[in-house]
Coordinates of C-alpha atoms in Angstrom, one line a residue:
V95 CA -82.8 137.6 92.4
T96 CA -86.0 138.8 90.7
T97 CA -86.5 140.4 87.5
A98 CA -87.3 143.7 89.3
S99 CA -84.2 143.4 91.6
S100 CA -82.2 142.7 88.5
E101 CA -83.2 145.7 86.8
L102 CA -82.5 147.7 90.0
L103 CA -78.9 146.2 90.4
A104 CA -78.5 147.4 86.6
S105 CA -79.6 151.0 87.0
L106 CA -77.4 151.3 90.2
A107 CA -74.5 150.1 88.7
K108 CA -74.8 152.5 85.9
L109 CA -74.0 155.2 88.5
T110 CA -71.0 154.1 90.0
P111 CA -68.6 155.6 87.5
R112 CA -69.8 159.1 88.0
Y113 CA -71.9 159.1 91.4
L114 CA -71.6 157.2 94.8
P115 CA -74.6 155.1 94.8
F116 CA -75.9 154.2 98.4
C117 CA -78.4 151.5 98.7
V118 CA -80.3 151.7 102.1
T119 CA -82.8 148.5 102.8
L120 CA -84.7 147.8 106.0
R121 CA -83.8 144.4 107.6
D122 CA -86.7 142.6 109.1
P123 CA -86.1 141.3 112.5
E124 CA -89.1 138.9 112.3
I125 CA -87.6 137.0 109.4
D126 CA -84.1 136.8 111.1
R127 CA -85.9 135.4 114.2
I128 CA -87.9 132.7 111.9
A129 CA -84.6 131.8 110.2
H130 CA -82.4 131.5 113.0
G131 CA -84.5 130.9 116.0
V132 CA -85.7 128.0 117.9
P133 CA -89.3 126.6 116.8
D134 CA -92.0 126.5 119.3
P135 CA -91.8 122.6 120.3
N136 CA -95.7 122.7 120.9
G137 CA -96.1 124.4 117.3
N138 CA -96.5 122.8 113.7
R139 CA -93.5 121.3 112.9
V140 CA -94.2 121.2 109.3
A141 CA -95.2 124.9 108.9
D142 CA -92.1 125.8 111.4
A143 CA -89.7 124.1 108.8
Y144 CA -91.3 125.7 105.7
A145 CA -91.3 129.2 107.2
R146 CA -87.5 128.6 108.3
S147 CA -87.0 127.3 104.7
V148 CA -88.6 130.5 103.3
A149 CA -86.7 133.0 105.4
L150 CA -83.5 131.3 104.8
D151 CA -84.0 131.7 101.3
L152 CA -85.0 135.3 101.4
L153 CA -81.9 136.1 103.6
A154 CA -79.6 134.1 101.1
Q155 CA -81.3 136.0 98.5
R156 CA -80.8 139.3 99.9
Q157 CA -77.1 138.4 100.4
V158 CA -76.8 137.8 96.7
A159 CA -78.1 141.1 95.9
F160 CA -76.1 142.9 98.2
A161 CA -72.7 141.0 97.0
E162 CA -73.6 142.0 93.4
L163 CA -74.0 145.4 94.5
T164 CA -71.2 146.0 96.4
R165 CA -69.1 144.2 93.5
K166 CA -70.4 146.8 91.1
G167 CA -69.2 149.8 93.4
V168 CA -72.3 150.4 95.3
L169 CA -72.7 151.0 98.8
V170 CA -75.1 149.0 101.0
L171 CA -76.6 149.4 104.3
D172 CA -78.9 146.8 105.4
A173 CA -80.3 147.5 109.0
P174 CA -83.5 147.1 111.1
A175 CA -85.9 150.2 111.2
N176 CA -85.0 151.3 114.7
Q177 CA -81.0 151.3 113.7
I178 CA -81.2 152.8 110.5
S179 CA -80.7 156.7 111.4
D180 CA -77.8 155.6 113.8
Q181 CA -76.1 153.4 111.1
L182 CA -76.5 155.5 108.1
V183 CA -75.1 158.9 110.2
D184 CA -72.2 156.5 111.0
R185 CA -71.7 155.5 107.5
Y186 CA -72.0 159.1 106.2
L187 CA -69.5 160.2 108.9
I188 CA -67.0 157.4 107.6
L189 CA -67.4 158.3 104.1
K190 CA -66.9 161.9 104.8
L191 CA -63.8 161.1 106.9
R192 CA -62.1 159.2 103.7
N193 CA -63.1 162.0 101.3
Q194 CA -65.5 159.9 99.5
L195 CA -68.1 162.5 99.2

């Protein structure tokens, strides 16, 4: 977690006693593909291994940040851009149903 993201985490956490902060992030499907996909057998193995390592590290850092936010009472939605609207509406309806708004 970088300095900038730790400042964001701290700021969002301060809102939780009075508000219901909701952090929405866009997940890049290309990062998922690089991290979990099958490398090109004809490609550069060293470059593919490096890219996979960086992608896995990025995903792990995001999970740490999301877990920290969730632990501090912040709602988190992480979805690809093409699914964000549907998932955001679904989450809103769930919150409304539970009288959390």
